[in-house]
PDB file of C-alpha atoms and ligand atoms in Angstrom:
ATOM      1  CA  UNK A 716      -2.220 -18.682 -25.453  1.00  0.00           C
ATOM      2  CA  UNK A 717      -5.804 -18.239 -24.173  1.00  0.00           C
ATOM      3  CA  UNK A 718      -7.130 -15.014 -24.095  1.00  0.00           C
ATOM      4  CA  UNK A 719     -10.629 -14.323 -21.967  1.00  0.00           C
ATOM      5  CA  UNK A 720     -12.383 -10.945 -22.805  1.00  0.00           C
ATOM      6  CA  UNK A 721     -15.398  -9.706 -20.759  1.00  0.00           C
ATOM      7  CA  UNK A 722     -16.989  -6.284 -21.220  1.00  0.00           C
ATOM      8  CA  UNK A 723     -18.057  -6.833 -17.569  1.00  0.00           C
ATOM      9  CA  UNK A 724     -17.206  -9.048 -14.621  1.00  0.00           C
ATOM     10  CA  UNK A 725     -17.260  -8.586 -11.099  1.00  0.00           C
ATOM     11  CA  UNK A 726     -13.275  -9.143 -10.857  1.00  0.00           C
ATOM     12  CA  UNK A 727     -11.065 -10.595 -13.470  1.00  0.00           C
ATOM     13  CA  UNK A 728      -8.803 -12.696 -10.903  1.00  0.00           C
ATOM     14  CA  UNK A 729     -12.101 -14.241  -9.638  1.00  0.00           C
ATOM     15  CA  UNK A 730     -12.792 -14.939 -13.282  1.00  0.00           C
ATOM     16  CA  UNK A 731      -9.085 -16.129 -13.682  1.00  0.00           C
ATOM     17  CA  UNK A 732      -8.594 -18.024 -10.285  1.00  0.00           C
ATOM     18  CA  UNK A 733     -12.180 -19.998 -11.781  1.00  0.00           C
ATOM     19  CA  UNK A 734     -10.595 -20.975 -14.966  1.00  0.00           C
ATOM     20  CA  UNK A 735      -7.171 -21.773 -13.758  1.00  0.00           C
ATOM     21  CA  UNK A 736      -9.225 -24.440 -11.668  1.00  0.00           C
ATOM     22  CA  UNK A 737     -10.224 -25.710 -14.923  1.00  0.00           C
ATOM     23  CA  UNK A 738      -6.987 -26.294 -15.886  1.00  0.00           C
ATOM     24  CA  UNK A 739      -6.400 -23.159 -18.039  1.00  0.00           C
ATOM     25  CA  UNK A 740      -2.765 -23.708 -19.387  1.00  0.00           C
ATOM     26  CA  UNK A 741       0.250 -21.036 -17.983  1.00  0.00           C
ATOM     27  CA  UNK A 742      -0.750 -17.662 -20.002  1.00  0.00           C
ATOM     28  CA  UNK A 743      -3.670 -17.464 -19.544  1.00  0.00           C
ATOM     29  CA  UNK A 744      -5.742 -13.608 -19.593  1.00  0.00           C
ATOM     30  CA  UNK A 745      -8.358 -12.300 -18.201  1.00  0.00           C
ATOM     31  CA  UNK A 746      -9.000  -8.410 -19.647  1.00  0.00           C
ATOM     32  CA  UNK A 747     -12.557  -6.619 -19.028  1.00  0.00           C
ATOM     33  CA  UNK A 748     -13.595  -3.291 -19.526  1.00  0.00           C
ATOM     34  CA  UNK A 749     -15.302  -2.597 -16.714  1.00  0.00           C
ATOM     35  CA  UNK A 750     -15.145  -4.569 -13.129  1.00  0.00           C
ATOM     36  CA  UNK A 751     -17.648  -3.741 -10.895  1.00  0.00           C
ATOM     37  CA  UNK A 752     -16.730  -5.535  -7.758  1.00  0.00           C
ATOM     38  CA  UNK A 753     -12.801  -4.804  -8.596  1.00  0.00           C
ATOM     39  CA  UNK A 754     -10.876  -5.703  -5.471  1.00  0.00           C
ATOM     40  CA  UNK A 755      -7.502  -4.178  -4.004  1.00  0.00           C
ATOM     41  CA  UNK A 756      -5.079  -5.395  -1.563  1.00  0.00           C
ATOM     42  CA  UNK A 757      -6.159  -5.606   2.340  1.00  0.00           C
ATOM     43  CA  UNK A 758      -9.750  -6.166   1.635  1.00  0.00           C
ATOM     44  CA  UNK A 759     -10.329  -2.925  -0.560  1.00  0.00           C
ATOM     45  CA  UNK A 760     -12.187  -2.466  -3.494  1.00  0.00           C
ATOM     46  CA  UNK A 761     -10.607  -1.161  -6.750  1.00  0.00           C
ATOM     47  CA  UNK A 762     -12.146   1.308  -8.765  1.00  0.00           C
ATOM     48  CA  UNK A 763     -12.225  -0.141 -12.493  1.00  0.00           C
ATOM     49  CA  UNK A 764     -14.912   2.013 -14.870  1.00  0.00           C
ATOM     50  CA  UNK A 765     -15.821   1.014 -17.867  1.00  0.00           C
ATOM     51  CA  UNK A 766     -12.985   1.518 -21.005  1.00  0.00           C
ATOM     52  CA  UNK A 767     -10.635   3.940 -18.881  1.00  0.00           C
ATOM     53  CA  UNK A 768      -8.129   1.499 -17.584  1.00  0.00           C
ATOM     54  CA  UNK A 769      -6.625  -1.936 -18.259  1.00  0.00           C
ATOM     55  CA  UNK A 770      -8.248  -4.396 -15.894  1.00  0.00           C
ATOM     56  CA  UNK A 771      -6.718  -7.643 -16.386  1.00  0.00           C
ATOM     57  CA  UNK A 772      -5.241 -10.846 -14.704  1.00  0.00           C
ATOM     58  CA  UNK A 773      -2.495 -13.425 -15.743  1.00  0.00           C
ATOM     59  CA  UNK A 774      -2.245 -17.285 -15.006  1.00  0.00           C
ATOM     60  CA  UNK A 775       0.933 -18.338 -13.835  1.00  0.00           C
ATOM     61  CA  UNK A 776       2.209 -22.312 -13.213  1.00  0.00           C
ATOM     62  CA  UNK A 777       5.431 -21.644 -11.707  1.00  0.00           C
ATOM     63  CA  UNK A 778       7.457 -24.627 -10.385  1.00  0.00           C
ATOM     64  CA  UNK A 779       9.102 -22.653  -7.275  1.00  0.00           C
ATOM     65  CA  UNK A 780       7.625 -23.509  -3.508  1.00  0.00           C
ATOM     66  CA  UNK A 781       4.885 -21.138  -2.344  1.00  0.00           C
ATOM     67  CA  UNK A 782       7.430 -19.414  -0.585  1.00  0.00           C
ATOM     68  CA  UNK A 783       8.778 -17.828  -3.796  1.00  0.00           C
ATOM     69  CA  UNK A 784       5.402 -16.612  -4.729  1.00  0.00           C
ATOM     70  CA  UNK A 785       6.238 -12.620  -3.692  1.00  0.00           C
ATOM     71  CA  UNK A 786       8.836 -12.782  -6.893  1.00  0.00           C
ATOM     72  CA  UNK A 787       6.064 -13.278  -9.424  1.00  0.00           C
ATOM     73  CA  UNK A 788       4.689 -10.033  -8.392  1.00  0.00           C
ATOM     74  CA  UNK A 789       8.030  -8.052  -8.410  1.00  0.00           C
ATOM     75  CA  UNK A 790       8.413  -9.526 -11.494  1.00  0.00           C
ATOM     76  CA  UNK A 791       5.191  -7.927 -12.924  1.00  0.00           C
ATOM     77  CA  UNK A 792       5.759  -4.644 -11.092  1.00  0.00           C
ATOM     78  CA  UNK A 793       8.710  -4.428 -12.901  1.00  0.00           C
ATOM     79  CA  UNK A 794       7.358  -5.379 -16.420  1.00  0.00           C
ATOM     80  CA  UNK A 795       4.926  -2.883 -16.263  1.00  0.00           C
ATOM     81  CA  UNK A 796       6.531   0.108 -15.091  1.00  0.00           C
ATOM     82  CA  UNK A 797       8.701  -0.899 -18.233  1.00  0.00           C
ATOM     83  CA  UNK A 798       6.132  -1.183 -20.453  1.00  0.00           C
ATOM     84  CA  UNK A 799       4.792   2.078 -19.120  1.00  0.00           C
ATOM     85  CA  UNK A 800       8.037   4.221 -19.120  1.00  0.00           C
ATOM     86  CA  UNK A 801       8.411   2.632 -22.957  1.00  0.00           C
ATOM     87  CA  UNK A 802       4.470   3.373 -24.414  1.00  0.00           C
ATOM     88  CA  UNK A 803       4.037   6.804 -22.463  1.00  0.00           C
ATOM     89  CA  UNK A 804       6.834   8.084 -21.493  1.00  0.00           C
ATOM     90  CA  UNK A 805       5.665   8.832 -17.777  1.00  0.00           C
ATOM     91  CA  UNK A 806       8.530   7.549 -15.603  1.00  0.00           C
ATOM     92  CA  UNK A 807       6.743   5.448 -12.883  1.00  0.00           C
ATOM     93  CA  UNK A 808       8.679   4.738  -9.389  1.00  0.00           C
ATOM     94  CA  UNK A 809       7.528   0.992  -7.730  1.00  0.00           C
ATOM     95  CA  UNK A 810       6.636   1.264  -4.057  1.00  0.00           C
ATOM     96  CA  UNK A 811       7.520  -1.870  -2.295  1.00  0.00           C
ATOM     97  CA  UNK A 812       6.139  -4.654  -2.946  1.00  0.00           C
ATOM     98  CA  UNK A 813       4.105  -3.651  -5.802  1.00  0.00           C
ATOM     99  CA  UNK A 814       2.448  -0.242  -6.155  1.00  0.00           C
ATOM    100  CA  UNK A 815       3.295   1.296  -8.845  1.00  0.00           C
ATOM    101  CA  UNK A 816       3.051   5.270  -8.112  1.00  0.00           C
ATOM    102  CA  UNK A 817       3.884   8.443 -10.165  1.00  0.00           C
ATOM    103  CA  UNK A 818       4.989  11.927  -7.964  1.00  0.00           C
ATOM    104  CA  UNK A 819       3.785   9.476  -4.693  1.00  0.00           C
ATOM    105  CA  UNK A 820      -0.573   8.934  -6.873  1.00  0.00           C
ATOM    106  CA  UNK A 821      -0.931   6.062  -7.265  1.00  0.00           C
ATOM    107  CA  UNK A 822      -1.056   4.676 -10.932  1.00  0.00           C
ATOM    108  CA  UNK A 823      -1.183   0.949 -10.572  1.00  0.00           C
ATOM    109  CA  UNK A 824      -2.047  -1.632  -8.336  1.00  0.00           C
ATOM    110  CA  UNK A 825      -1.237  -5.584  -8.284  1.00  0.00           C
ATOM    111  CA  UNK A 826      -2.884  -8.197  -6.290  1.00  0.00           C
ATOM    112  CA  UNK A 827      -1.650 -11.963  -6.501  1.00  0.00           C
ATOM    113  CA  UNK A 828      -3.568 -14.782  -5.187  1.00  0.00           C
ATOM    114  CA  UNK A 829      -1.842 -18.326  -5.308  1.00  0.00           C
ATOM    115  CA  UNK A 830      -3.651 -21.792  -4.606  1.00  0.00           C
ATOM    116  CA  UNK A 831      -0.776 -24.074  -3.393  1.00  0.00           C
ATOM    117  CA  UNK A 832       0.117 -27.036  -1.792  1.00  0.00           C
ATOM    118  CA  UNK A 833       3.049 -27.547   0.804  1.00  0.00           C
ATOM    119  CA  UNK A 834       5.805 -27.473  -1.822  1.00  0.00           C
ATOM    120  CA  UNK A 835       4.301 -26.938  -4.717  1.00  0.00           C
ATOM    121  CA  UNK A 836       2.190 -23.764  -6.500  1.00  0.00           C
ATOM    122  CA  UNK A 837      -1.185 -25.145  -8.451  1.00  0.00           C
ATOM    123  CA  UNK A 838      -1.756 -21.257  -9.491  1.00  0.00           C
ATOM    124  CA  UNK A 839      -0.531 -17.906  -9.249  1.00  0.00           C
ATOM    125  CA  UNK A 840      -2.910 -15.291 -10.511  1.00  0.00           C
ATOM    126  CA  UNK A 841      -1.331 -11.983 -10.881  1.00  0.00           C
ATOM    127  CA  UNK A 842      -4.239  -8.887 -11.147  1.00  0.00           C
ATOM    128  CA  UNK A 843      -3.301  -5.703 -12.456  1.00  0.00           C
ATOM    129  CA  UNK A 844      -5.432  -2.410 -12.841  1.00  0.00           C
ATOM    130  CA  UNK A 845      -4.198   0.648 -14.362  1.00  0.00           C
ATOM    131  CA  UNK A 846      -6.022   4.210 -14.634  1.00  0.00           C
ATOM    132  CA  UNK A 847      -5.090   4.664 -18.229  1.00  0.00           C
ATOM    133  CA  UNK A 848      -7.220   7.331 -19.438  1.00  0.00           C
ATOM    134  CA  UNK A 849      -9.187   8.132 -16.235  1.00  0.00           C
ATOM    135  CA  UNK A 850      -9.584  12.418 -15.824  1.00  0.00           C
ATOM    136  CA  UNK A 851      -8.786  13.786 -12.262  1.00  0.00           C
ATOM    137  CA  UNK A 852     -12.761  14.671 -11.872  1.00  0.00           C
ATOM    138  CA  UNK A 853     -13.907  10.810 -12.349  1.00  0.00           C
ATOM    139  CA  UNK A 854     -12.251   9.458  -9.269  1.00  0.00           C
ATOM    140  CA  UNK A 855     -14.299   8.839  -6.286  1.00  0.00           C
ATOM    141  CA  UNK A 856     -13.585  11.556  -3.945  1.00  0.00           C
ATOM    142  CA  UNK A 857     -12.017   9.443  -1.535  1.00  0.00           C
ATOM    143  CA  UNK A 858      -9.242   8.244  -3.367  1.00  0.00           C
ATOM    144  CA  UNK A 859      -8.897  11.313  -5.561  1.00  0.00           C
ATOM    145  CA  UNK A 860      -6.529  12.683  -3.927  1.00  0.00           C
ATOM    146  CA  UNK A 861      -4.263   9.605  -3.951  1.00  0.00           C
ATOM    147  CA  UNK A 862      -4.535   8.969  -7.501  1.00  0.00           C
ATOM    148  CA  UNK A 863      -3.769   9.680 -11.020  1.00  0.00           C
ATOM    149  CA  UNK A 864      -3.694   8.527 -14.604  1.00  0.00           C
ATOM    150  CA  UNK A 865      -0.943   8.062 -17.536  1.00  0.00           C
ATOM    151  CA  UNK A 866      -3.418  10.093 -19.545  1.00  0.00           C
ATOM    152  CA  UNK A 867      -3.316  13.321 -16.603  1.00  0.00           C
ATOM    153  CA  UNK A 868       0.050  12.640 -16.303  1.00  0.00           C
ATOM    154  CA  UNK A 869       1.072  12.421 -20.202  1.00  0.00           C
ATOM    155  CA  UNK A 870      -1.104  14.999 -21.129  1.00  0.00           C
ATOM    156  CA  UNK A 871      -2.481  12.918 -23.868  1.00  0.00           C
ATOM    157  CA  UNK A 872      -5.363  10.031 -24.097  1.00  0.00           C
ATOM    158  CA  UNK A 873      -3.195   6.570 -24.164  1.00  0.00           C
ATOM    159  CA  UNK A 874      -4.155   3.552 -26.395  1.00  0.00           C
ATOM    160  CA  UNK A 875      -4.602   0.684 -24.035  1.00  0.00           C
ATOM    161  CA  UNK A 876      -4.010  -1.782 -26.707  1.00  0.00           C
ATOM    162  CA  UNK A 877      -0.564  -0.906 -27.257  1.00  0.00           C
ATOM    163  CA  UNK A 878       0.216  -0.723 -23.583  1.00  0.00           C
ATOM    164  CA  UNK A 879      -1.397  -4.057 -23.208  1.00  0.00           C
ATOM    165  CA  UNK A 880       0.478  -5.274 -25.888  1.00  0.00           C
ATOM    166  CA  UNK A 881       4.105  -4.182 -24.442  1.00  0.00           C
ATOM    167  CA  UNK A 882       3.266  -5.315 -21.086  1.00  0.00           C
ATOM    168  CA  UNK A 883       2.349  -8.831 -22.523  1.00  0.00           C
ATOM    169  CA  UNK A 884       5.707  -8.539 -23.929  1.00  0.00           C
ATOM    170  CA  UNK A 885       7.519  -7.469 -20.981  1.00  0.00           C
ATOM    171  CA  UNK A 886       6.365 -10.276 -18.730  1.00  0.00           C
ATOM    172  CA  UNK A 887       6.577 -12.830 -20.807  1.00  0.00           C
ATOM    173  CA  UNK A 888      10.185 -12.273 -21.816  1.00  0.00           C
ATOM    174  CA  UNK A 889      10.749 -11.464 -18.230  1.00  0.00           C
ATOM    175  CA  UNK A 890       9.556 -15.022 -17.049  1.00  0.00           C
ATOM    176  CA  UNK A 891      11.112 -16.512 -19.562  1.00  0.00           C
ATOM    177  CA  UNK A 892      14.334 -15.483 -18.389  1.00  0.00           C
ATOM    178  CA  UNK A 893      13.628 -16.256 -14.870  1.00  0.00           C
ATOM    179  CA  UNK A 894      12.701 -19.239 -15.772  1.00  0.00           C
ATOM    180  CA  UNK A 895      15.870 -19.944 -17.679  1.00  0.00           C
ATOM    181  CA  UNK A 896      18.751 -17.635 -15.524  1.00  0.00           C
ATOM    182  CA  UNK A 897      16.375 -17.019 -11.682  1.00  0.00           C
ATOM    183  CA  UNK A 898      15.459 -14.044 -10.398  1.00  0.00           C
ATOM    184  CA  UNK A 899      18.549 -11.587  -9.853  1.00  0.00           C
ATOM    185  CA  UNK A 900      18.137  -9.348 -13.176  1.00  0.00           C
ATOM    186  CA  UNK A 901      14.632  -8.896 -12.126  1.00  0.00           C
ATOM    187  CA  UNK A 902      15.527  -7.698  -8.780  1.00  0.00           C
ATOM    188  CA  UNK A 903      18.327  -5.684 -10.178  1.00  0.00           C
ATOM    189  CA  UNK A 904      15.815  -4.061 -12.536  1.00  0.00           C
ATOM    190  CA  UNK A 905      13.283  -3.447  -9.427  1.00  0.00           C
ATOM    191  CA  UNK A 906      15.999  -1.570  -7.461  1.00  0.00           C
ATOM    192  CA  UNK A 907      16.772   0.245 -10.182  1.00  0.00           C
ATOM    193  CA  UNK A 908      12.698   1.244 -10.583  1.00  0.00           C
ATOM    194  CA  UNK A 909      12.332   1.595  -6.594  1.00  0.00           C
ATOM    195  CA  UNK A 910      10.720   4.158  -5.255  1.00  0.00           C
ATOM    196  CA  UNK A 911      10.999   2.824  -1.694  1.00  0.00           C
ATOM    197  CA  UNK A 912      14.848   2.056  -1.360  1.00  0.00           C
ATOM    198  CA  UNK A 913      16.640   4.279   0.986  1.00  0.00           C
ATOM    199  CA  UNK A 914      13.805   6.120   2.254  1.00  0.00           C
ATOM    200  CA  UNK A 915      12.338   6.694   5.880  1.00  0.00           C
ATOM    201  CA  UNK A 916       9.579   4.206   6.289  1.00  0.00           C
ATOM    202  CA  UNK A 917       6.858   2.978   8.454  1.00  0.00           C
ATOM    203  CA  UNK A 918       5.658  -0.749   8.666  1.00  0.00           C
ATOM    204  CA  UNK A 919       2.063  -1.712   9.484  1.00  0.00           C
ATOM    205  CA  UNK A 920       0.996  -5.018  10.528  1.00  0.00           C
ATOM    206  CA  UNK A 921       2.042  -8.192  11.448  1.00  0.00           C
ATOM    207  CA  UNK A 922       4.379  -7.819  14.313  1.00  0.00           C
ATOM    208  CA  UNK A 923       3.348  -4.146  14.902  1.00  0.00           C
ATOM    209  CA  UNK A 924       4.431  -0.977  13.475  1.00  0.00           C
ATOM    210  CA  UNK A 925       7.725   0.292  13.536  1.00  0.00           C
ATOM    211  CA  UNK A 926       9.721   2.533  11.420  1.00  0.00           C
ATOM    212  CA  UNK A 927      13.420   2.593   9.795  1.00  0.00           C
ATOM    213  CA  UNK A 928      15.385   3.186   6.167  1.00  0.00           C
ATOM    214  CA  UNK A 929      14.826   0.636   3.525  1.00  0.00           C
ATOM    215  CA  UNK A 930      18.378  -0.538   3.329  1.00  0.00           C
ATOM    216  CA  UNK A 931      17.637  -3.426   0.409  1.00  0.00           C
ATOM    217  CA  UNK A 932      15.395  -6.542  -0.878  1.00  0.00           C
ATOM    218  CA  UNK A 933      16.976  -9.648  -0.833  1.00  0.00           C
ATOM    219  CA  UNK A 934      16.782 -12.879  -3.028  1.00  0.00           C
ATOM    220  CA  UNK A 935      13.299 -13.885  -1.796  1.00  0.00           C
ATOM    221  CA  UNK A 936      11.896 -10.516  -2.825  1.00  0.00           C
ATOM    222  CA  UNK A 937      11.565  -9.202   1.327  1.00  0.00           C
ATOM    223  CA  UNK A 938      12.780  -5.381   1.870  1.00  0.00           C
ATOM    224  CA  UNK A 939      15.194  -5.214   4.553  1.00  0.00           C
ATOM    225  CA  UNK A 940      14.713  -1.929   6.932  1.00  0.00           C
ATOM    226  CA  UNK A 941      17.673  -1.080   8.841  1.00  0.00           C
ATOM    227  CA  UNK A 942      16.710   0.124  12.491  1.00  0.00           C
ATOM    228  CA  UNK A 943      17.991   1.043  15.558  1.00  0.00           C
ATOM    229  CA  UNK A 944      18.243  -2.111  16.565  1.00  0.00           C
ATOM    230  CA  UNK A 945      19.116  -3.902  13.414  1.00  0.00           C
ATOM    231  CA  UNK A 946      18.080  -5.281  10.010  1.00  0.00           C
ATOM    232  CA  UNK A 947      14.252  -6.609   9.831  1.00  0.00           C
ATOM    233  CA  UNK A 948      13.068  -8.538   7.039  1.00  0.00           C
ATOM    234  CA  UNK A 949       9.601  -7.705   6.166  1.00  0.00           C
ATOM    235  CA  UNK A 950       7.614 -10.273   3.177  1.00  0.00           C
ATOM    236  CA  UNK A 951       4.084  -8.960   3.644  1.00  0.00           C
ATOM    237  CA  UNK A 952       2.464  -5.798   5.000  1.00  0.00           C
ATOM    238  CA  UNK A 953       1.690  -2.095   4.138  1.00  0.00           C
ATOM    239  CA  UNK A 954       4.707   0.367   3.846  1.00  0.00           C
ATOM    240  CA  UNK A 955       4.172   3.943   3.989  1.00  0.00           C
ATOM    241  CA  UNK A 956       7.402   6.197   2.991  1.00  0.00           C
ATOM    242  CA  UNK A 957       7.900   8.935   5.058  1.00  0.00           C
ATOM    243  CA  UNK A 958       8.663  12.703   4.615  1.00  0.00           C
TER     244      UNK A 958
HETATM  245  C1  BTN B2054      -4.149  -2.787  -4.872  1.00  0.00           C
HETATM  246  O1  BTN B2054      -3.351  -1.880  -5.130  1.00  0.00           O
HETATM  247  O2  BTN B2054      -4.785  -2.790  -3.809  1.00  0.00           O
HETATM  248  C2  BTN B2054      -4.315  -3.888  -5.877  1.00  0.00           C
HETATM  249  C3  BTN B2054      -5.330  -3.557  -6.954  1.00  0.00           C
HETATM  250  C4  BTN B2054      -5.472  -4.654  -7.995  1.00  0.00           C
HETATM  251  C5  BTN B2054      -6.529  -4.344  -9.036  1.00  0.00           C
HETATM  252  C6  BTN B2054      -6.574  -5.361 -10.149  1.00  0.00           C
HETATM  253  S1  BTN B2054      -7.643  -4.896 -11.485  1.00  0.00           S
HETATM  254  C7  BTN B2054      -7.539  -6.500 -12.168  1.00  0.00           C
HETATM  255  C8  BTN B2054      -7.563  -7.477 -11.004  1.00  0.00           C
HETATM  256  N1  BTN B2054      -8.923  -7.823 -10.626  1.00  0.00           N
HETATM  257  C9  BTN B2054      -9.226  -7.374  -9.406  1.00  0.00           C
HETATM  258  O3  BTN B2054     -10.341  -7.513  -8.843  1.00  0.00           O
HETATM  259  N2  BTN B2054      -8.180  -6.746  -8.857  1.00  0.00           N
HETATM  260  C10 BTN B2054      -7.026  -6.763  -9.751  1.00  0.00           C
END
């Protein structure tokens, strides 16, 4: 497997979705120290400083439809709040689809970007940044507040190799086996991580807002929100949980 190490890009899935053009084989990482034009979900930018988190993106070739995209990143959500829970000890919840968040600060983000035909996926590439060994005081002020670190919250400076190492592990034997068996033990293992599942929550975006419990997600990786005037399915938008 191909490895590609940078001590500074402007966003290892650019660097990833470039090389997966050029026909990098399934496997494929990205890692970099620093990114300075890191990017988040809904056109935000991710903070990524030099050495103090693990900045990194993953090639996928999956032969499912486009559709089945949002399962790659459950998948990964749950491989590294594994990894995480197994390295540090800090038990991470996963907020639907893929936040990864410890006491409700956020730890870990994921952003997937796919190139696809109709039926068929040329590329997933899955990005994940965690704040590893970030302090409280080197956040930008405003996302301080929202955010926190395995280090703050494991009292104890983390090596990102061996967390890098273990979530490496995780995912691949976790793909293997969807590969091999499908998805269910991977959404069994979500639900079991979920922070989001029979809470209050609020939906933004595409068809409006609108609030209800998170009953469930079914087989195509969609949470279903029970509300008062029955179940919605919801694949893509921003979910706030609410007191
Ligand atoms: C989010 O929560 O909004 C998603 C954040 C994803 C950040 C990672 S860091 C590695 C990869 N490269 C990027 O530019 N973004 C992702």
């Amino acid at each position: 497997k191909q490895i590609h190490y940078f001590t500074d890009v402007h966003s290892t899935n650019n660097e990833a979705k470039r090389i997966a053009m050029a026909d990098a084989p399934e496997g494929t990482i990205v890692v970099a120290e620093a990114q300075n034009r890191g990017r988040g979900r809904m056109s935000r930018g991710w903070f990524s400083p030099f050495a103090k988190g693990i900045w990194f993106s993953v090639i996928l070739r999956p032969p499912f439809s486009p559709a089945e995209a949002p399962k790659c990143t459950l998948m990964a959500a749950v491989a590294v709040s594994s990894a995480i829970q197994q390295v540090t000890g800090v038990a991470c919840g996963i907020k639907w689809p893929n936040d990864i968040l410890y006491q409700g600060k956020k730890i870990v983000g994921i952003l997937t970007e796919m190139s696809a035909e109709i039926d068929v996926i040329n590329y997933i590439v899955i990005g994940i940044g965690i704040n590893v060994n970030i302090g409280q005081e080197e956040f930008p002020a405003e996302i301080s507040g929202l955010s926190t670190s395995l280090a703050i919250e494991a009292g104890r400076k983390i090596s990102r190799l061996d967390l890098l190492t273990a979530i490496l592990q995780q995912l691949e034997s976790l793909y293997t086996g969807v590969l091999a068996n499908g998805f269910a033990s991977v959404l069994g293992e979500w639900r079991s991580h979920s922070i989001t599942l029979g809470q209050n929550v609020e939906v933004l975006g595409g068809t409006g807002n609108f609030t209800g419990i998170a009953v469930d997600i079914d087989n195509d990786g969609a949470l279903l929100i029970q509300t008062g005037s029955g179940v919605e399915k919801v694949l893509a938008g921003d979910v706030s949980i609410r007191p």
